[in-house]
Tab-separated table of C-alpha atoms in Angstrom:
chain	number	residue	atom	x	y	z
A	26	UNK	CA	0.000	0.000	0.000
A	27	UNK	CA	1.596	3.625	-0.761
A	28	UNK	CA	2.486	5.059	2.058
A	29	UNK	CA	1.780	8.921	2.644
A	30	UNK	CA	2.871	11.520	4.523
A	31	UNK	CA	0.072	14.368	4.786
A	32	UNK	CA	0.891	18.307	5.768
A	33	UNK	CA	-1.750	20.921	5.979
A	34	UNK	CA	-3.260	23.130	8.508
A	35	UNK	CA	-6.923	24.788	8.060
A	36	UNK	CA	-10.252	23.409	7.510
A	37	UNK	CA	-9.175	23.577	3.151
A	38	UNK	CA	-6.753	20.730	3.933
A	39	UNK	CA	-9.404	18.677	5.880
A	40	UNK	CA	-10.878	18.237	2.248
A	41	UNK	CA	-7.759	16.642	0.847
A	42	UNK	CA	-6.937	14.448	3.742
A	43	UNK	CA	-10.410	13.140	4.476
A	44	UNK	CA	-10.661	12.184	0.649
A	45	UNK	CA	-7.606	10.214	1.294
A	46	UNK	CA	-8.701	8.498	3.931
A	47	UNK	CA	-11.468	7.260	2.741
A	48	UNK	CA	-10.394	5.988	-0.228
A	49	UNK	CA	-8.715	3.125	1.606
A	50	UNK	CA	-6.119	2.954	-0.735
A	51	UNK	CA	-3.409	4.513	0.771
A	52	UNK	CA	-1.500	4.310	4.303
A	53	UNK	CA	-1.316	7.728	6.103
A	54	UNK	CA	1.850	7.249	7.653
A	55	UNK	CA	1.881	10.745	10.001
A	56	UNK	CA	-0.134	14.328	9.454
A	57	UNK	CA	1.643	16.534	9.969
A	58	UNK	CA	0.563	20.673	11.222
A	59	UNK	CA	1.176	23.410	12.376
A	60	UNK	CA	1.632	23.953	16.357
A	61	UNK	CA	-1.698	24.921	18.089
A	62	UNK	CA	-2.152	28.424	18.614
A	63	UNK	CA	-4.012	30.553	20.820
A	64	UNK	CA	-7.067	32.596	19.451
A	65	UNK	CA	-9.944	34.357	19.980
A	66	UNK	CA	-10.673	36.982	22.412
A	67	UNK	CA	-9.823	34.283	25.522
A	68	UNK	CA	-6.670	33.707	23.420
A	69	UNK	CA	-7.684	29.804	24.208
A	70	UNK	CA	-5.332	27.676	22.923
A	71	UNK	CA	-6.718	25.487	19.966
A	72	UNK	CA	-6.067	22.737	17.750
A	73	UNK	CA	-5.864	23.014	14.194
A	74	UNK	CA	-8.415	21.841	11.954
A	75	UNK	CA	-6.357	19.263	10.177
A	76	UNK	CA	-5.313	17.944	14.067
A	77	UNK	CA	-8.785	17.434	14.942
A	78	UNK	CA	-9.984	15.565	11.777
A	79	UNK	CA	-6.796	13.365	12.162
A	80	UNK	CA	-7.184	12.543	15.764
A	81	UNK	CA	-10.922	11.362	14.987
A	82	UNK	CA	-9.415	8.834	12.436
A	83	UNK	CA	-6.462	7.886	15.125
A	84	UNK	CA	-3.845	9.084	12.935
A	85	UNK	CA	-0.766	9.947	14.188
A	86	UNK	CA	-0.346	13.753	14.537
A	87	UNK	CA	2.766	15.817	14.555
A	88	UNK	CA	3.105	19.691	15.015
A	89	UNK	CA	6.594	20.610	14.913
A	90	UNK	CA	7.455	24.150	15.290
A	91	UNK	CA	9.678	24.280	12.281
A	92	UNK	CA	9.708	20.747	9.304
A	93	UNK	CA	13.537	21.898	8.400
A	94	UNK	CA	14.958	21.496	11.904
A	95	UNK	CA	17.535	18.283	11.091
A	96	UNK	CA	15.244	16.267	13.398
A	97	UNK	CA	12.312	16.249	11.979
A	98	UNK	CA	14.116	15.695	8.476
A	99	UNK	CA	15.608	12.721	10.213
A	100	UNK	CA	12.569	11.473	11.235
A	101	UNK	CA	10.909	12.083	7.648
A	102	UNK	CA	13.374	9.881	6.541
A	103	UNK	CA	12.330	7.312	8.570
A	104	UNK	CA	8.976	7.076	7.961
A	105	UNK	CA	9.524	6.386	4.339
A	106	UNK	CA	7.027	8.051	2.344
A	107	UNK	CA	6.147	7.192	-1.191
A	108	UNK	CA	4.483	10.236	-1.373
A	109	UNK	CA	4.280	13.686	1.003
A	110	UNK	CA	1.056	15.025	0.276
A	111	UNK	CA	0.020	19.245	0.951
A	112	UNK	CA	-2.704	21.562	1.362
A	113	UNK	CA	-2.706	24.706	2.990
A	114	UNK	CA	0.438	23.799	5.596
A	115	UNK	CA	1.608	26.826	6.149
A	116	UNK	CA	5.582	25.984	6.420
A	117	UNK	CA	7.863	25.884	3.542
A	118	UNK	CA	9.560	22.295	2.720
A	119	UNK	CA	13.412	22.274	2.504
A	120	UNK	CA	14.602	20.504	-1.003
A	121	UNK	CA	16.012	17.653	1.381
A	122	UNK	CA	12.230	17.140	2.169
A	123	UNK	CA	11.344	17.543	-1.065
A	124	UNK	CA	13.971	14.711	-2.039
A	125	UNK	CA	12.489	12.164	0.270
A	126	UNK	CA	9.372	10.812	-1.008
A	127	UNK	CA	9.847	7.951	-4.157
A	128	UNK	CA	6.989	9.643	-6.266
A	129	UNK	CA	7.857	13.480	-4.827
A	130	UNK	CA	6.123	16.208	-2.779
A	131	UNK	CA	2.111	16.786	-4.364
A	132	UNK	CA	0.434	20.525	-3.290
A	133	UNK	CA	-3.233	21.007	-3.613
A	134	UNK	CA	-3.290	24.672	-4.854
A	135	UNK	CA	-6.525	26.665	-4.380
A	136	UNK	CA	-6.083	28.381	-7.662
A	137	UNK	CA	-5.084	27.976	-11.485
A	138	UNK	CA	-1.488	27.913	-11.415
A	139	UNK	CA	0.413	30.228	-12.840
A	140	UNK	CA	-2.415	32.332	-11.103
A	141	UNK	CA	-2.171	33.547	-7.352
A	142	UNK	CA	0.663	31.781	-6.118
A	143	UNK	CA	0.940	32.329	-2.583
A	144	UNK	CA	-1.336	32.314	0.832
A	145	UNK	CA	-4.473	34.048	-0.273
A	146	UNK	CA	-5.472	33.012	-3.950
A	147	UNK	CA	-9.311	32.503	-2.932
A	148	UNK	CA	-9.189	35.644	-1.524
A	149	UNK	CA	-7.229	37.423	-4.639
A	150	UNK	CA	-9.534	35.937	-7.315
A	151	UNK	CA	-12.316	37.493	-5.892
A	152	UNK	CA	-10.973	40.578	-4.719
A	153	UNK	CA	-9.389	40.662	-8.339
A	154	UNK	CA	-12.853	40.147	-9.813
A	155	UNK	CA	-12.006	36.841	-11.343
A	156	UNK	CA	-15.347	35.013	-12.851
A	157	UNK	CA	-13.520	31.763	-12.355
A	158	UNK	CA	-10.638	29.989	-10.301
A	159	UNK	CA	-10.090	26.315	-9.450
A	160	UNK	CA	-7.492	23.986	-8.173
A	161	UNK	CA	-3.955	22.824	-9.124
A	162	UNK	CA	-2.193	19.644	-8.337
A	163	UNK	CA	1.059	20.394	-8.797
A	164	UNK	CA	4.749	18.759	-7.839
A	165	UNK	CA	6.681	20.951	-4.916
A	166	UNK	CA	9.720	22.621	-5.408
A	167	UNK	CA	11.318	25.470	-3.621
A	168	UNK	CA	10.208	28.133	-5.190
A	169	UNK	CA	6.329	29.524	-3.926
A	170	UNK	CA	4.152	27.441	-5.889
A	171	UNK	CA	6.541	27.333	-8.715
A	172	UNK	CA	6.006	23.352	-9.090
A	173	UNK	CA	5.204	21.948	-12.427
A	174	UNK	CA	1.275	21.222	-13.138
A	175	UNK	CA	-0.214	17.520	-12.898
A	176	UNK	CA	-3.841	18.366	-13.038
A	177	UNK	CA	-6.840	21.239	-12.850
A	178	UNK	CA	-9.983	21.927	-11.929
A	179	UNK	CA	-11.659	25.217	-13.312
A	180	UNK	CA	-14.734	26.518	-11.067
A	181	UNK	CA	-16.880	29.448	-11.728
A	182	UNK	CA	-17.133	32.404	-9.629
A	183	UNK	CA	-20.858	33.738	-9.373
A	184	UNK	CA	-20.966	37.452	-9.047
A	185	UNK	CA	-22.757	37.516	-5.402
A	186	UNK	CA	-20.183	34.642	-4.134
A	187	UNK	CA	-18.363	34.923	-0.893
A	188	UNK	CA	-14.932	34.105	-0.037
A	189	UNK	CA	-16.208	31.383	2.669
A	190	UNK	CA	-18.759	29.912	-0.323
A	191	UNK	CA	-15.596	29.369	-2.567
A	192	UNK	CA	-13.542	28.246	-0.306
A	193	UNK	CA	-16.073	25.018	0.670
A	194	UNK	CA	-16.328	24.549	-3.055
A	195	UNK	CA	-13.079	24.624	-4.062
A	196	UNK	CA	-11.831	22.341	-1.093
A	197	UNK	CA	-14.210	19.846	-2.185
A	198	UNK	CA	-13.038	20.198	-5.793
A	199	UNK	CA	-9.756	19.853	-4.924
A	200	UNK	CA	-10.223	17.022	-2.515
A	201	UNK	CA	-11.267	14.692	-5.861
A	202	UNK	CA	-9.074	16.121	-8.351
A	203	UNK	CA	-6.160	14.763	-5.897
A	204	UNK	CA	-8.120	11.427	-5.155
A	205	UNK	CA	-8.159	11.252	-9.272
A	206	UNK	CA	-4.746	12.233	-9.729
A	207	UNK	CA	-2.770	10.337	-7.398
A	208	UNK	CA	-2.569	7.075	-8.647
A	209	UNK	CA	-1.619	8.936	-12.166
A	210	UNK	CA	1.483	10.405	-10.626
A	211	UNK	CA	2.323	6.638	-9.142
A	212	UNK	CA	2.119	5.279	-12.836
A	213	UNK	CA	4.428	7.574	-14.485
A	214	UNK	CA	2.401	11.012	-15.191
A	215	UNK	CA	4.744	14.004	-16.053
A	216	UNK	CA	3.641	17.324	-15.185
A	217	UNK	CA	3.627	20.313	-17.154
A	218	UNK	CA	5.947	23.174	-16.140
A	219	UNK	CA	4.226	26.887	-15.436
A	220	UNK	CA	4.372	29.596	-17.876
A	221	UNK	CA	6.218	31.870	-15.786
A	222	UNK	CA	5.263	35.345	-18.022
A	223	UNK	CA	1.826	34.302	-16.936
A	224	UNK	CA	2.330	34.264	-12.940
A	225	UNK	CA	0.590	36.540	-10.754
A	226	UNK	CA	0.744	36.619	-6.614
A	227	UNK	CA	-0.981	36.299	-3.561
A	228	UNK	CA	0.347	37.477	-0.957
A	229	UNK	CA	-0.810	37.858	3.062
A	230	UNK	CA	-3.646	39.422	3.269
A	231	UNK	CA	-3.441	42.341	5.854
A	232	UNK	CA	-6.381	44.126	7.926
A	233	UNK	CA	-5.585	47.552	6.353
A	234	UNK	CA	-6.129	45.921	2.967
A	235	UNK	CA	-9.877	45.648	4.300
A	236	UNK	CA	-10.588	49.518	4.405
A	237	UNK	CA	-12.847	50.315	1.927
A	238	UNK	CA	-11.738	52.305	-0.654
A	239	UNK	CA	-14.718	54.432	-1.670
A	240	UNK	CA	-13.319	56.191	-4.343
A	241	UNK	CA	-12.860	52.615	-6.585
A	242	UNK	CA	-15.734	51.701	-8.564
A	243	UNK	CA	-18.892	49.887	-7.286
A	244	UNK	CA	-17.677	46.487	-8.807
A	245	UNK	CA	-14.576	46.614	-7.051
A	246	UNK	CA	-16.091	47.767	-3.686
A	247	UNK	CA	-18.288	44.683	-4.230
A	248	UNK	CA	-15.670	42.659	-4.839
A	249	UNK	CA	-13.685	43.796	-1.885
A	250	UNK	CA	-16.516	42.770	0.343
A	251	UNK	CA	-17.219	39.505	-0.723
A	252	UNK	CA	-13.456	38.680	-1.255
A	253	UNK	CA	-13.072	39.425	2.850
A	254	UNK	CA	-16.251	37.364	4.175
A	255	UNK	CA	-15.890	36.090	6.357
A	256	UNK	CA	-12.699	36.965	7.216
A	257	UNK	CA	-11.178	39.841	7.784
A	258	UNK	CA	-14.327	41.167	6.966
A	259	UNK	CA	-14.198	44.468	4.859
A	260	UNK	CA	-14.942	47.573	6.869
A	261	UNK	CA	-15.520	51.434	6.920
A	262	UNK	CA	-15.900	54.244	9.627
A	263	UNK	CA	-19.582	55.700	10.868
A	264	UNK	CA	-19.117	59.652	10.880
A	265	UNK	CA	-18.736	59.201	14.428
A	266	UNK	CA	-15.591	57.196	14.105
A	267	UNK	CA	-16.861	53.824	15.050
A	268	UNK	CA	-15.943	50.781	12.505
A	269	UNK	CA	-18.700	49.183	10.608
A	270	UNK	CA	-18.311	46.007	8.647
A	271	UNK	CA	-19.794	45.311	5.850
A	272	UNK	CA	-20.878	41.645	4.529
A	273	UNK	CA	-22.932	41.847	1.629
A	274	UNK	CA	-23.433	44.130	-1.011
A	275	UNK	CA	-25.433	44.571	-4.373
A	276	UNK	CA	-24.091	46.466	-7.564
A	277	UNK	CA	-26.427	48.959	-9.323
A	278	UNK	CA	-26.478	51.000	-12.193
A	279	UNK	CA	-27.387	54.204	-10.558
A	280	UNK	CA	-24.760	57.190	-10.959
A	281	UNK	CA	-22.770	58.142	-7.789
A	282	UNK	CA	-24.328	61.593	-7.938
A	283	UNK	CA	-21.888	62.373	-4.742
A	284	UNK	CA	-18.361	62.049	-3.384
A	285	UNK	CA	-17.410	58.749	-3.080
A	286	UNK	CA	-18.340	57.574	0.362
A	287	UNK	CA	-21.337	59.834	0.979
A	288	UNK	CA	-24.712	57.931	1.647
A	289	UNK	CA	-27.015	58.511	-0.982
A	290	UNK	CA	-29.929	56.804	1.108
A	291	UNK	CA	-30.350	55.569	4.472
A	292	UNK	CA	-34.206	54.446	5.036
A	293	UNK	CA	-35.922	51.424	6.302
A	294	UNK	CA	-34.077	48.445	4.159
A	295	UNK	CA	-32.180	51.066	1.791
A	296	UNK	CA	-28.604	51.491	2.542
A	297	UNK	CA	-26.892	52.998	-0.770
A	298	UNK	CA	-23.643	54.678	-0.363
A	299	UNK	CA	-21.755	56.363	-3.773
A	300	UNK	CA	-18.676	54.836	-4.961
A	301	UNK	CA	-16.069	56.291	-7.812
A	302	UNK	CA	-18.559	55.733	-10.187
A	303	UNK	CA	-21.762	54.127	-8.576
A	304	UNK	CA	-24.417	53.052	-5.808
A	305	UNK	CA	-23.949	50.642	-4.179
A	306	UNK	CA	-26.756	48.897	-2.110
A	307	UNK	CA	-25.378	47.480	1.321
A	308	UNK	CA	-27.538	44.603	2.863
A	309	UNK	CA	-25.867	43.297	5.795
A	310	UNK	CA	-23.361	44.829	8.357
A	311	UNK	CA	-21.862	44.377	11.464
A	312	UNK	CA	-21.778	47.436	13.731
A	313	UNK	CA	-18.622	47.296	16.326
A	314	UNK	CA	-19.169	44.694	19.205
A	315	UNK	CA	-22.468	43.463	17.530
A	316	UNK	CA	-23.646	40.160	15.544
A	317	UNK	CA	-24.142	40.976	12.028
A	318	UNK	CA	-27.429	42.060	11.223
A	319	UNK	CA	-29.789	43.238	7.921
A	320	UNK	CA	-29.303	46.835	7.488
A	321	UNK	CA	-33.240	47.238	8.058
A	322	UNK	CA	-32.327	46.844	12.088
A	323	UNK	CA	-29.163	48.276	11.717
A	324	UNK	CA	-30.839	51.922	10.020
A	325	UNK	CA	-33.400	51.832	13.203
A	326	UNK	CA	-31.005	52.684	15.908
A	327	UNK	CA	-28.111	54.263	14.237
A	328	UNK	CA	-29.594	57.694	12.329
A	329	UNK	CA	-27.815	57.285	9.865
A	330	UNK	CA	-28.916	59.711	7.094
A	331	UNK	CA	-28.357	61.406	3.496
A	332	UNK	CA	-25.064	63.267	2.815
A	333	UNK	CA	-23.188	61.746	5.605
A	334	UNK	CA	-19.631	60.353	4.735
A	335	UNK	CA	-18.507	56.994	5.341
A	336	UNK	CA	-14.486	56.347	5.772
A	337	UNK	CA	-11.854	58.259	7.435
């Protein structure tokens, strides 16, 4: 039975490794991920999605701080793999990692490669205004997602699709593309190399990249917004300073008629606010130290009005 190491982190690389698993065609030797970390506003210290999945299956589970210490190499070695297999892991492999495994290192890449190499390139597509993405398997080297291509997926981006939406779809896309392309590799498959003149980035997403820039057009706003649910969530300032979030978001036709930023309308379910070139409609938002709720409840108790400004 080929025997597989698995690396990945968040609940996109639950996808891949469950998909793995139950096949029943392989032997997950170790999963290995990141170190928990503590989070949330109790700064509790959690597990990692992949841990969790992997200790419900009584896999072995690894989280060493660093995969390049000579230790954990050592013990890679070990273990034998025929194949290391990553999603979303969050550490970068040394190339005497990458030497180990008989059939190589295998990434599941939530975009189509040369496309939005990097940590964010769910995020990116959307933000960029993409209408469609998918998933790359692809063979590790040491550049960032530099690897020559095995296999794709191409999925379509709706224009009212969140971030968290494409993620689910595109970890379950990617989960079966590597269940399909696996035993391909084992027989021989040669990937295609990456057109580098073709490749793009995606780097860390920060919070200030969140801010939102009234003075783009409405589809970008849009974009913005649905490229950042659920997380970091896109945001703006009240005129009395306070941060609102914003989660969803309709484009319409209707000239700005105002400085970008300045609510146009603010009455029972009608929240417009002008960008660079057009209205757009907010629907839900998220006031600071509140739930998110429909801008209908939100309008009631806030008085907001007409020809205020939104942003700083």
């Amino acid at each position: 039975m080929t025997k597989i190491v698995f690396m990945g982190t968040p609940d996109f690389a639950v996808g891949s490794l469950k998909a793995l698993v139950e096949t029943g065609a392989y032997e997950i030797t170790a999963v290995v991920t990141q170190p928990d970390r503590p989070r949330g506003r109790g700064h509790k210290l959690l597990e990692t999605s992949v841990k969790a999945y992997a200790l419900s299956q009584g896999l072995p589970v690894y989280q060493p701080e660093k995969v390049k210490t000579p230790e954990f190499t050592a013990r890679l070695k070990e273990w034998a793999p025929d194949l290391i297999v990553v999603a979303a892991f969050g550490q970068f492999l040394s190339q005497e990692i990458l030497d180990i495994p008989t059939y190589g290192c295998v990434n599941v890449h939530a975009s189509l490669l040369p496309k939005y190499r990097g940590a964010a390139p769910i995020q990116y597509a959307i933000i960029k205004g993409e209408k469609e993405t998918g998933v790359t398997i692809m063979r590790m080297e040491k550049g960032m997602d530099t690897g020559a291509m095995y296999s794709k997926v191409t999925v379509p981006i709706p224009p009212e699709m969140s971030f968290a939406e494409l993620h689910d779809l595109l970890m379950e896309k990617g989960a079966a593309l590597l269940v399909e392309t696996l035993p391909k590799i084992i027989a021989g498959l040669q990937p295609e190399p990456q057109n580098e003149a073709e490749a793009t980035k995606a780097t860390l997403l920060t919070k200030a990249m969140a801010e939102i820039p009234w003075d783009k057009s409405v589809q970008e706003v849009h974009d913005l917004i649905r490229g950042f649910d659920p997380v970091p969530g896109a945001y703006t300032y009240l005129p009395d300073g306070t941060l609102l979030k914003l989660w969803e978001s309709r484009v319409t036709e209707t000239p700005a008629g105002a400085e970008p930023g300045t609510v146009v309308k603010a009455e029972k379910d009608e929240f417009c606010v002008a960008c660079g070139d057009k209205v757009l409609q907010i629907l839900t938002v998220q006031p600071a130290s509140k739930k998110r709720m429909p801008v209908r409840v939100f309008l009631n108790g806030h008085g907001l009005k007409a020809g205020d400004r939104l942003g700083r």
